[in-house]
Every structure is written in C-alpha cells, then in structure tokens.
Coordinates of C-alpha atoms and ligand atoms in Angstrom, one line a residue:
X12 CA 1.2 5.0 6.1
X13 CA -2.7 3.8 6.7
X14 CA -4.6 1.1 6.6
X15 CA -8.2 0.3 4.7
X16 CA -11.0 -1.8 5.3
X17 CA -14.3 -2.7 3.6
X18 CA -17.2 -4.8 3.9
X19 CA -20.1 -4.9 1.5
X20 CA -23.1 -7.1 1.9
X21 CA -23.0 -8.5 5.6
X22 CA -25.5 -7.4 8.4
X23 CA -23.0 -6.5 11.1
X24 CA -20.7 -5.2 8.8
X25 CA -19.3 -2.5 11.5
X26 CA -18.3 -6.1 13.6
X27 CA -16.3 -7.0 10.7
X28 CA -15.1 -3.6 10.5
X29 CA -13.7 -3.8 13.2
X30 CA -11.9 -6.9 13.2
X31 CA -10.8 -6.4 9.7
X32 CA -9.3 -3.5 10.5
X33 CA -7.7 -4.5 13.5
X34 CA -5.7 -7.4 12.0
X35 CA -3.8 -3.7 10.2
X36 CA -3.6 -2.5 13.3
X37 CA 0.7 -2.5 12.6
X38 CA 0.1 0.0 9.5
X39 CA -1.2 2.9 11.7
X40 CA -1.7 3.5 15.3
X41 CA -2.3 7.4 15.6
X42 CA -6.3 6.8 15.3
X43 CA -9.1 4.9 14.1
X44 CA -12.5 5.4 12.3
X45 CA -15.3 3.2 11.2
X46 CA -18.1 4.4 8.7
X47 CA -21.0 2.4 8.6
X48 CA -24.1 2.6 5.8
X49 CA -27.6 1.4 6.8
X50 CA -28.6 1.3 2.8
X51 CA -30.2 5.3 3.4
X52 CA -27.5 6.9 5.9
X53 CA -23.7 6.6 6.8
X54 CA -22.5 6.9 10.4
X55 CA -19.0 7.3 11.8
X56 CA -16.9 6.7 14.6
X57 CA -13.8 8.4 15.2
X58 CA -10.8 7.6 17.8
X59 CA -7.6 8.3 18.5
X60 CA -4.6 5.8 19.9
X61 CA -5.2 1.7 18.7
X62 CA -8.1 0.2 17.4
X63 CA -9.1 -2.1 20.6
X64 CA -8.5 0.6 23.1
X65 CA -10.5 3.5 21.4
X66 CA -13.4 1.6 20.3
X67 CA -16.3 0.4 23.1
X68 CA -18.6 -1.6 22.0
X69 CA -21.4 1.0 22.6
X70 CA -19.4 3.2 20.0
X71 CA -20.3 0.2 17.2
X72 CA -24.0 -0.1 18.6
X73 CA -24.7 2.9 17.1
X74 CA -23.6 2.6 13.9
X75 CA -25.2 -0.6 12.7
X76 CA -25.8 -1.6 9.0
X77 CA -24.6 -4.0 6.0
X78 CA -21.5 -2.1 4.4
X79 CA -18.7 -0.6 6.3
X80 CA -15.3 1.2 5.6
X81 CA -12.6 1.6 8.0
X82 CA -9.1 3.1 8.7
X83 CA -6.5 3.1 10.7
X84 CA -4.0 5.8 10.0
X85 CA -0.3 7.2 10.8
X86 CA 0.3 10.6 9.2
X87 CA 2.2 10.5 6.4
X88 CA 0.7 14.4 4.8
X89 CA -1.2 16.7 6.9
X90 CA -0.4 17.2 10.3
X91 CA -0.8 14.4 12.6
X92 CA -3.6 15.6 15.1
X93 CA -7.3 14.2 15.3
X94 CA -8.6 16.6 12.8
X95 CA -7.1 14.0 10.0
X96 CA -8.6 11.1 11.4
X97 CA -10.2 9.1 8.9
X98 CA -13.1 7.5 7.4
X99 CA -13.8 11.3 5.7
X100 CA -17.7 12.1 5.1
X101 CA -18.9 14.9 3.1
X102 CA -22.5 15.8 2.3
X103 CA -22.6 16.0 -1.9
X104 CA -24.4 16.1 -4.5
X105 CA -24.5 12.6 -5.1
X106 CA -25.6 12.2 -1.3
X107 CA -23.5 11.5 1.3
X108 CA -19.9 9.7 0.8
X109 CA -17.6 8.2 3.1
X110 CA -13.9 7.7 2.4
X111 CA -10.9 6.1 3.5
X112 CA -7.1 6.8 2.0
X113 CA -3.9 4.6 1.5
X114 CA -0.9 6.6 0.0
X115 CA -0.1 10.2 -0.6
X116 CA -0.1 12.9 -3.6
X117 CA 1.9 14.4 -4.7
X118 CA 0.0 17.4 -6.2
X119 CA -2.0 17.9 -3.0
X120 CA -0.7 21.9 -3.3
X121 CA -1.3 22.6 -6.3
X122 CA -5.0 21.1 -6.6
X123 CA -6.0 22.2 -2.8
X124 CA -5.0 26.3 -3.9
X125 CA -7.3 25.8 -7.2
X126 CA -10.1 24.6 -5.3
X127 CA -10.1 26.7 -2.9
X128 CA -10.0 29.9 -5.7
X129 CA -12.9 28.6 -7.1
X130 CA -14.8 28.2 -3.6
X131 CA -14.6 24.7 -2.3
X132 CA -14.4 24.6 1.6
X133 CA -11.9 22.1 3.1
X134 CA -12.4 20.9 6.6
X135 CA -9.1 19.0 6.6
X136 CA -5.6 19.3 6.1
X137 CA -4.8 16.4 4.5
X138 CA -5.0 15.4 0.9
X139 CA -7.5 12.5 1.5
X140 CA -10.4 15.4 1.4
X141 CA -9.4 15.8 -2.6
X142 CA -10.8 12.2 -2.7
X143 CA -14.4 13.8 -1.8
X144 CA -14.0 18.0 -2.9
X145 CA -13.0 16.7 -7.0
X146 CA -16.0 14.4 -6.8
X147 CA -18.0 18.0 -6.8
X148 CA -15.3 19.7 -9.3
X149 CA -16.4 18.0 -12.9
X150 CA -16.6 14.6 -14.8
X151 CA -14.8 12.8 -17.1
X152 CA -15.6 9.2 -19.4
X153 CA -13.0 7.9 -21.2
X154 CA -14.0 6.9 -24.8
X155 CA -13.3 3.5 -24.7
X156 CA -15.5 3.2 -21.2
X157 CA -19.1 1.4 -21.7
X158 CA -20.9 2.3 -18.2
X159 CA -23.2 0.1 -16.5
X160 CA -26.3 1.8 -16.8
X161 CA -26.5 2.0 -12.7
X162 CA -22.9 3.8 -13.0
X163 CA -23.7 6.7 -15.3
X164 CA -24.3 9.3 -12.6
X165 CA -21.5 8.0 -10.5
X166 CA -18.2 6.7 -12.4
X167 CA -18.1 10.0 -14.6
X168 CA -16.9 11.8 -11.1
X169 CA -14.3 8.7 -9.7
X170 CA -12.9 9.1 -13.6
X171 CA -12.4 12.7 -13.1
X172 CA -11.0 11.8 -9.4
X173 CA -8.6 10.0 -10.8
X174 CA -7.5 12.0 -13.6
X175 CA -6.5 15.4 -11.3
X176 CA -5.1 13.4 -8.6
X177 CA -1.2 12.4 -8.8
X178 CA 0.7 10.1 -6.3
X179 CA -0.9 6.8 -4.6
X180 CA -3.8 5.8 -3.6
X181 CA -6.0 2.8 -2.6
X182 CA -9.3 3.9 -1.6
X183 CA -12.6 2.8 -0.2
X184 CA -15.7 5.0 -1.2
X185 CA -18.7 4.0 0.8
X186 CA -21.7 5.5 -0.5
X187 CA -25.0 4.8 1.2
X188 CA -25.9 2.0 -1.6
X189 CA -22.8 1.4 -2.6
X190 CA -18.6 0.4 -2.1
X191 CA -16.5 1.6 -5.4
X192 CA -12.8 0.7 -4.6
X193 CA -10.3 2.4 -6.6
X194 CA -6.4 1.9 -7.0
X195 CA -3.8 4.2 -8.6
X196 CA -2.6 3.5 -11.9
X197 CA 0.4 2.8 -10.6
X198 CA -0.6 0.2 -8.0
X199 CA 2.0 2.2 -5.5
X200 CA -0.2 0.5 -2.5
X201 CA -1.9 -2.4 -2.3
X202 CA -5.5 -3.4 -1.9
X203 CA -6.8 -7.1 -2.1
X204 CA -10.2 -8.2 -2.2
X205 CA -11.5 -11.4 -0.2
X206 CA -14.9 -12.8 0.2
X207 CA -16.9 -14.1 3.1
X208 CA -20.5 -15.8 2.6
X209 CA -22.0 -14.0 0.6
X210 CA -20.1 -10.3 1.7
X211 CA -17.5 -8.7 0.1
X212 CA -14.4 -8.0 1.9
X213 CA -11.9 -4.8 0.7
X214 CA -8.5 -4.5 2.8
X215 CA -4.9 -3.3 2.5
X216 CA -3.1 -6.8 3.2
X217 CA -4.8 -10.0 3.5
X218 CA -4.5 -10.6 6.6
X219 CA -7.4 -9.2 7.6
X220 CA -9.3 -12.1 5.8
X221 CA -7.9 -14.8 7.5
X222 CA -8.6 -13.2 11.2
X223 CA -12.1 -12.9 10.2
X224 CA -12.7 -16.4 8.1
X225 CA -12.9 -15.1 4.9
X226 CA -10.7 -16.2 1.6
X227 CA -8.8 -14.1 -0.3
X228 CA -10.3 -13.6 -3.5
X229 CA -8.0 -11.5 -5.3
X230 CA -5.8 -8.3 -5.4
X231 CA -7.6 -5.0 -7.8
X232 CA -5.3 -3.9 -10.3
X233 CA -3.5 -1.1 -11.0
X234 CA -6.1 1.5 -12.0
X235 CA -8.9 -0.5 -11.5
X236 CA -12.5 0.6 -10.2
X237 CA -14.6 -1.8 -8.7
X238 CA -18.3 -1.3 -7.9
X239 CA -19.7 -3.3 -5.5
X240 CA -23.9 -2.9 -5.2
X241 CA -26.9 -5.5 -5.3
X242 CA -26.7 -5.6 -8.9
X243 CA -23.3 -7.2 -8.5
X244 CA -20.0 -6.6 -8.7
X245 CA -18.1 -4.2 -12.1
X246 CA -15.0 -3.8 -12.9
X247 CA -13.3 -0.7 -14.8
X248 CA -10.3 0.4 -16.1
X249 CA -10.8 4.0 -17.1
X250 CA -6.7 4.6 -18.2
X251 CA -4.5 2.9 -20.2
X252 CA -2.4 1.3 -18.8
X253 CA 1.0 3.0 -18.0
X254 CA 4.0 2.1 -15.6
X255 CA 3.5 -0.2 -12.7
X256 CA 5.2 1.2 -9.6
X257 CA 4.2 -1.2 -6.7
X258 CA 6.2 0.1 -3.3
X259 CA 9.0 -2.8 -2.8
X260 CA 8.9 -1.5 0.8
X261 CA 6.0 -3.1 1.5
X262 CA 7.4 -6.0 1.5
X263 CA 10.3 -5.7 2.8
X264 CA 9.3 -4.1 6.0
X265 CA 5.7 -3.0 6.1
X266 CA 3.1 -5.3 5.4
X267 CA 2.9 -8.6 8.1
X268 CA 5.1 -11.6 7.0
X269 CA 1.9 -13.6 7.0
X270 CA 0.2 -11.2 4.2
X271 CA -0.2 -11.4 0.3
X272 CA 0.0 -7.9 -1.0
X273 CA 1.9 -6.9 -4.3
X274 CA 1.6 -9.9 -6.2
X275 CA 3.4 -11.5 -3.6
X276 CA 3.2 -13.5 -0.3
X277 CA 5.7 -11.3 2.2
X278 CA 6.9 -14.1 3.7
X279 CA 8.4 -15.2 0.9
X280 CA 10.2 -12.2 -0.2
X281 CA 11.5 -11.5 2.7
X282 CA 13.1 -15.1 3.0
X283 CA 14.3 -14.7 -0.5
X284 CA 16.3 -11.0 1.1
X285 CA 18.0 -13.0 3.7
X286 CA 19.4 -15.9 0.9
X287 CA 20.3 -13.2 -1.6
X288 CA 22.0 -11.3 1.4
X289 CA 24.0 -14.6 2.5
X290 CA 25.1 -15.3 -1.2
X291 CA 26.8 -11.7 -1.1
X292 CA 28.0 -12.6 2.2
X293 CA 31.5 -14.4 3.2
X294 CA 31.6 -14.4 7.1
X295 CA 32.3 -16.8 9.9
X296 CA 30.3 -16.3 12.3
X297 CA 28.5 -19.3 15.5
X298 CA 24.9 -18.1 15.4
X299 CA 22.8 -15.9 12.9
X300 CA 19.7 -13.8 15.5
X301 CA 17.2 -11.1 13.9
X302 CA 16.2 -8.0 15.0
X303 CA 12.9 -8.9 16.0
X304 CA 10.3 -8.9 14.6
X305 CA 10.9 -7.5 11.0
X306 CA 14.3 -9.0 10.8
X307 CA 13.1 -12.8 11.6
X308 CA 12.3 -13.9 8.4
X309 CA 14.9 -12.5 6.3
X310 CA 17.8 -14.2 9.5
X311 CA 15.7 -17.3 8.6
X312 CA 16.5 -17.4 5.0
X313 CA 20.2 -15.8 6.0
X314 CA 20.4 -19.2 8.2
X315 CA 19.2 -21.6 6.0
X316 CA 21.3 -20.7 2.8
X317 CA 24.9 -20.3 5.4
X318 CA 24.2 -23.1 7.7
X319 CA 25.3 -21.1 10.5
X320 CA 22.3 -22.0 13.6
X321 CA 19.5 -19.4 13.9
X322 CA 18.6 -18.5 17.3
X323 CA 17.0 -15.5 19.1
X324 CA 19.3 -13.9 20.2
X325 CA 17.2 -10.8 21.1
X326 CA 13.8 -11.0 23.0
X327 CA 11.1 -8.6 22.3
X328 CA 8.5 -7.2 24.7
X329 CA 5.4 -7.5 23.3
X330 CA 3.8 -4.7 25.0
X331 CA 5.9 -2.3 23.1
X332 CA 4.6 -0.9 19.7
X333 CA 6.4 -0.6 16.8
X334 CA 9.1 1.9 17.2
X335 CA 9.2 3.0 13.4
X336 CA 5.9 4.4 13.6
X337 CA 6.1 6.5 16.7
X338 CA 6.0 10.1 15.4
X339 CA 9.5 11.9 16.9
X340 CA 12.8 10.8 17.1
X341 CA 13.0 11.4 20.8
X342 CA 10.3 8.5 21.2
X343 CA 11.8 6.1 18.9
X344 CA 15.0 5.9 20.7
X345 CA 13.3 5.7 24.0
X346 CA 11.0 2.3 23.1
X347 CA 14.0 0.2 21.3
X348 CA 15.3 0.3 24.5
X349 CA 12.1 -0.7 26.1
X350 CA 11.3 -3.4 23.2
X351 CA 14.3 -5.0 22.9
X352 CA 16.4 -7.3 25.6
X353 CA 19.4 -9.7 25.0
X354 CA 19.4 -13.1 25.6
X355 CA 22.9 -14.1 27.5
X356 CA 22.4 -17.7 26.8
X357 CA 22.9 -17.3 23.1
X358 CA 25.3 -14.4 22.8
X359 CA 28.1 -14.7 25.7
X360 CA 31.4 -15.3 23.7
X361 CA 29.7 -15.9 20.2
X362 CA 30.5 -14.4 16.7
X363 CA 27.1 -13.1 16.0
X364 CA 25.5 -12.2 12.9
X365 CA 22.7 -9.8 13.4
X366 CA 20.0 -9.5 10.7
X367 CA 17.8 -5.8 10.3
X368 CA 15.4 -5.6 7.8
X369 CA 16.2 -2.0 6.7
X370 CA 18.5 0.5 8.1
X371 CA 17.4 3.9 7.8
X372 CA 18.6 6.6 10.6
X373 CA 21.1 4.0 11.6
X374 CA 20.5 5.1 15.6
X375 CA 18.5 2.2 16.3
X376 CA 21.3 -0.3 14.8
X377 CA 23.8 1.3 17.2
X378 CA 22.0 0.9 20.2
X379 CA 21.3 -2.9 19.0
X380 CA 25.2 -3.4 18.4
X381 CA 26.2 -2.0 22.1
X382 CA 23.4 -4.0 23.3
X383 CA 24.6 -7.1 21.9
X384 CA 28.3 -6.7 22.7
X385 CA 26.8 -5.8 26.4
X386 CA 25.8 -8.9 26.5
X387 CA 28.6 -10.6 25.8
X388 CA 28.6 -10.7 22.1
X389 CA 32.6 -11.1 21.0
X390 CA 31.7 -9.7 17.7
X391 CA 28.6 -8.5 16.3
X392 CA 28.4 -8.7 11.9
X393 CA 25.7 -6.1 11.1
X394 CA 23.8 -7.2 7.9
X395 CA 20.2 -5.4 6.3
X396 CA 18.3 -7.4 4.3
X397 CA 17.6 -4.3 2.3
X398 CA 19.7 -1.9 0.1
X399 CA 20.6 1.5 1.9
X400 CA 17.9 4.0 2.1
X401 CA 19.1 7.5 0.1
X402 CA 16.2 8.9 -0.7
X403 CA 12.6 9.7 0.8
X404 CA 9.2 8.7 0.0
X405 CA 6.6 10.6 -1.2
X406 CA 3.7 8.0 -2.1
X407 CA 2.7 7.6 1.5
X408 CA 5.4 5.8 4.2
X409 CA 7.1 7.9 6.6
X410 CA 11.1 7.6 5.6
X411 CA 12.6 10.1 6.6
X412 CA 13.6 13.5 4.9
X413 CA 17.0 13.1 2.7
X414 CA 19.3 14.7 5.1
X415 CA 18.4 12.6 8.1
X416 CA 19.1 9.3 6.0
X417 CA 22.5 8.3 7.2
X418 CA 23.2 6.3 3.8
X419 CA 23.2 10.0 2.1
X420 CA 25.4 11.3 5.0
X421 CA 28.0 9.0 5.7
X422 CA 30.1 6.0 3.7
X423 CA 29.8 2.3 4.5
X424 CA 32.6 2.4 6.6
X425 CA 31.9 5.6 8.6
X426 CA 28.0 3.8 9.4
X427 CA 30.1 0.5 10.1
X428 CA 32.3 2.7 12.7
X429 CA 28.7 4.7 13.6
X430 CA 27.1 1.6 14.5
X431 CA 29.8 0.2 16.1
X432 CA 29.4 -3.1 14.3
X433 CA 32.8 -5.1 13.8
X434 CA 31.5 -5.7 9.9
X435 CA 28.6 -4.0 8.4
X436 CA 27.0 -5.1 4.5
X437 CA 23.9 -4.3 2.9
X438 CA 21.6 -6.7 0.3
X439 CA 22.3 -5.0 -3.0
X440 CA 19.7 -3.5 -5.0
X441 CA 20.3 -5.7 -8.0
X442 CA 19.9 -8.6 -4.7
X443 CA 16.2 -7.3 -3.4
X444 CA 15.4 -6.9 -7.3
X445 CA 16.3 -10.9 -7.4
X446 CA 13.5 -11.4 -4.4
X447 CA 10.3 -10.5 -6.6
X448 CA 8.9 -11.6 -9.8
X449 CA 9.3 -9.1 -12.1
X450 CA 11.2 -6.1 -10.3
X451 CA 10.7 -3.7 -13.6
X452 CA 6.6 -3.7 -11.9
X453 CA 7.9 -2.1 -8.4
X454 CA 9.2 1.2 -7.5
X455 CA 12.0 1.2 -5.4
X456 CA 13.3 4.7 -5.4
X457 CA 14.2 5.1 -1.9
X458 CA 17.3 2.6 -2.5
X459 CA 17.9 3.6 -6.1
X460 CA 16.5 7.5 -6.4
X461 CA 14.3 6.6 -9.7
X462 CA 11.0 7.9 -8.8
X463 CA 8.4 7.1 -11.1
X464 CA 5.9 9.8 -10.6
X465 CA 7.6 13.6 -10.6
X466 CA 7.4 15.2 -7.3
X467 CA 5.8 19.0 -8.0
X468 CA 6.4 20.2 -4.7
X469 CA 8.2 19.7 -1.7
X470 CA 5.5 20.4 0.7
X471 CA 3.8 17.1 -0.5
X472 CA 5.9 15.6 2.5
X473 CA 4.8 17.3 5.4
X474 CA 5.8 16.0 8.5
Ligands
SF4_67 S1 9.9 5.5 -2.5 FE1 10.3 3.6 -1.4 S2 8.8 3.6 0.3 FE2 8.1 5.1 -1.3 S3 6.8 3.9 -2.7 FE3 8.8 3.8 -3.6 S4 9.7 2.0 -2.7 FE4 7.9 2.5 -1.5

C-alpha cells in the first residue's frame, strides 16, 4: 500500500510535495521520495522511515522547481528494502521520466521475464519499473483516440503502458515539461485531483488538499489519462469502458476518515458500517468504545443507531504507529500492546461492546479482549464493522496470505472462543454493500472471494 502526490504549476512545488505527501503519511511508512522538475531536468530525493524524519530541509534545497511527484510507500510487491523506494527515474527516449505507483500487478512475472529476453535492464525489483521499461517496449492509439497535437509523441507509449499492464494502478508520470496522471481501468485505487492558485494538485486521498489550502477539484476516472502542461489540462480515455472494481477496503480501513476517495467521503461509510452492524445486532450491553482509531467512527454510528452511550473506553498513544503496517508479525503484536491502554473509569463492571473496523489475523482482537476484561470489563461483545476477511489481496494492500486469515481457518465460534470475547458478530457483506452507493462499482473480494481481475501467478504477492 503507497501513497502519491503531485503538483504541477507552483514555484516551490517540492514544499508542496512535501506537505502533500505527508498528510498520507498513514498509507506508507517504509520510505519516502520526492522528484522535482525544473522545466529541463528532474531531481530526486530518496529516504527511508517517515516523511518528517527523513527529509531535512537542505535535502528539498536542492531539488527546487514548479512540478513535483512524491511517494510514500509500504511494500506490497518487491521486497521491502531501500532499493524499492520510490519516485522511479529512468533516462528514455522521450528524456528523462519520473514515476510514482499506487497498486500492484498482477502480471508483473510474466511481463518482467519478456523484457528481460528481449534486453531491457531492470534496476528494481518491484513492478513499479514496468511503468517506465514498457514506455521503451512499443505504442499503441486506440481508433477512436483524437490526440492533442502536443501528445502525439507521448500518449502513444502510456496507451501501450496500459494495455500490457494488468492489476491496479494510480500513477504520477512527471516528465520534465509535463504531469500525465493515469488510473486503472478498473479504478482499484484512488487518485483525486484538487487545485490550488493556479497549480495543480494530484494525490491518493484528499486529505492532502486540505493540509495545504487547496480544494478538491475532482477524482480521475477509471482509465482516464490526464495531461497536465502549459497548454492546459487533457483528458483521455483510451479503453472502453469495462468493469469498475474500486477496493471497498479503502474505506473501510485504509484511507483517513476525514478523506474523499472512491466516490465517497470515508467518514461517512464508515458511520454507515457501524448502523448496518447495529441493525444486525441484538445485545444489551452499558457502553459501546472503539478500537481506536479505525474503529471510532463505525462505534459512532454503532452508538447512535442503539442508544447505548459511546465512550473511550481505550486510550491510544499517539507516538505509536500504526500497527497493521509494520512489516512482521513479531512487531505487530509488540506495538498493540504499546498503542493501546484501558481506561478503568469506563470499563470496571460494564457490559462492553467493543467496535474493530476489520478483523483479520484475529491476534490483535484477543489481546484487546484480555485487555479489556483486565480492566475490569464484566463482559466484552466483540463486533467488526466489516465482513470476515477469507481471501488475500493482490491489487496492492498487505492482507495477509490465505492460510494466515483466521476467517478461512476457524468457524465463528472457535474465533469467538480464540478471541476470548463473551459474543463475537461480524457486519455482513450484503451490510457493507448497504454502506456505499452502488456496490456492483467496488471490488470486495477479500470478504466475498470474487476477484475481478484473474490472478496469473502467485508470485504477484511477494511478501
Ligand atoms: S481484494 Fe480487498 S483489499 Fe484488495 S482491492 Fe479488493 S477489496 Fe481491496
């Protein structure tokens, strides 16, 4: 799972590059990169761990200029070390390119061993470099495509991109003139465009708009290009159009409650998960709490629909990161118990309903449950917002492989026992389908198993 920012038209742009890509700081915390275009050169910086620690601001003095991409990343293909770190740059025929990568392929394999027979070098082991190698590989123009006469050299190559590649991606091409953004036909991740003066903003939720100023403008459709140059702004759609398959789990754990992203504002779906949970729910209970902080909004709308008083019943420690996206097991288990502490004052002798936003491994929910009973808790009602997880993902977040997934492992009553929870129920799937307009538009195969784009291989998810 990654992160992309872009700015286009705004001296200082590697500033805004930073700050924009800092607001997505929660999508990836392995490294970060800015590339920065001058209008005749691009520059990089490269750092690994968070976005405010790694970059000094001598590191953005040299890389001034008026368009900037950026990206914070968490490995979701390739192996996780620095070598991966993005903004990519590659010396082409076209001149230098710079690009940053949402999602994952799925045919990464497969198009990597052809290259590489017919003599491209990678540099990389992730399939973000396809992004910049296929650019070299051939072109491709759709009949019913009428190119800007200032996109004739370029679009011909992003066209063939995006006919080789399979899986998701939202990407940020910075050329030294020039931002194209491109999604996936699919629309598997999201990308949102937002405006500031007279700069263009690119980013992966629009959160980053509001911490610099800037409006949102609008989100880029599935399988749309967009060039962005001092002619103007030009919009493409080179395919036509197929299946949408926007990731569901975005909003119900990824993207920040205060973000639009998916045709939706997060907050609101996830409010919608905790009323849909609490209409399949019968259970008396003195006080609903959240598992903080994914699980606040959803115990919000759990709350509001039951009556019964929401309170906090667990206190985070803000110096903690996010324990979902540390990379091993070992280190997950070892920061919920640094993240998390119980509050006494609202759990000693209560019936407590606790609300997750997903369960997934199902180790963190039990050490939340002996926590709470710890505490004083006389019963502890386990309830996630979300369906159970049963399968994997291979368009680009980091669920686990499909024997570590306790849903596939165990039934609901041997998680309820696992957990230690004196009740244990799920949201349904036909419940989280009820909390977004039009569910037939999102993919939600790792609740339901449909995946909408064929997996060739399993290395696609190496981890
Ligand atoms: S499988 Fe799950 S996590 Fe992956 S894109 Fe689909 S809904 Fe999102």
């Amino acid at each position: 799972m990654c992160g992309v920012f872009g700015v286009f038209g705004l001296e200082g742009a590697e500033r805004y590059a930073y700050f924009g890509i800092y607001a997505l700081q929660h999508r990836g915390q392995e490294s970060v990169g800015i590339a920065v275009s001058d209008g005749s050169t691009i520059k990089l910086v490269r750092k690994a761990g968070l976005v405010l620690e790694a970059i000094k601001a001598q590191d953005l003095e040299g890389v001034r200029g008026n368009a900037a991409i950026a990206h914070v990343r968490y490995s979701t293909a390739g192996d996780s070390g620095f070598i991966n770190a993005q903004p990519f740059y590659r010396e082409t025929s076209l001149g230098p390119v710079a690009v940053v990568h949402n999602g994952n392929l799925v045919n990464y394999g497969t198009l990597r061993k052809e290259l590489e027979e017919k003599g491209y070098a990678f540099q990389h082991s992730s399939d973000t470099e396809l992004f910049l190698i296929l650019l070299e590989d051939g072109e491709y123009v759709p009949p019913h495509v009428d190119l800007h006469p200032k996109d004739r050299d370029l679009l011909p190559r992003i066209f063939y991109v995006m006919r080789r590649v399979k899986g998701a991606y939202s990407l940020l091409y910075l050329f030294p003139d020039k931002m194209v953004a491109v999604r996936d036909p699919m629309g598997f991740r999201p990308l949102l465009m937002g405006r500031i003066g007279q700069g263009i903003l690119f980013s992966s939720e629009s959160c980053s708009f509001d911490i610099l100023r800037g409006q949102l403008w609008r989100e880029l459709r599935p399988g749309e290009v967009l060039v962005v140059d001092s002619a103007g702004i030009r919009s493409y759609f080179p395919f036509p159009h197929s299946r949408t398959a926007m990731c569901i789990f975005e909003l119900v754990y990824f993207s920040k409650p205060e973000s639009y992203v998916l045709e939706h504002w997060v907050y609101h779906v996830r409010k919608r998960m905790g009323q849909e949970l609490a209409r399949e729910d019968k259970v008396e209970a003195d006080v609903v709490i959240p598992v903080p902080d994914s699980g606040v909004v959803p115990a919000l709308g759990y709350s509001q629909e039951t009556g019964i008083p929401f309170e906090m019943g667990l206190i985070r420690n803000h110096y903690v990161g996010r324990s979902f996206i540390e990379p091993t097991q070992e280190l997950r288990d070892i920061k919920v118990l640094m993240k998390l502490s119980p509050n006494r004052a609202v759990l000693e002798g209560k019936r407590v309903v606790v609300i997750d936003d997903s369960l997934v491994r199902g180790t963190t929910s039990k050490k939340i449950v002996s926590m709470l009973k710890s505490a004083g808790a006389k019963e502890v009602h386990l309830r996630i917002a979300s369906p159970p997880v049963i399968g994997p993902c291979f368009y680009g977040i980091d669920t686990p492989t499909r024997e570590e997934l306790i849903a596939n492992r165990m039934s609901l009553e041997d998680i309820r026992k696992f957990t230690g929870a004196d009740t244990l129920r799920y949201l349904s799937l036909e419940g989280l389908r009820r909390c977004v307009h039009h569910p037939e538009k999102f993919c939600d195969a790792c609740f339901s198993n449909l995946y909408p784009v064929e997996v060739e291989e399993t290395a696609s998810r190496i981890r």
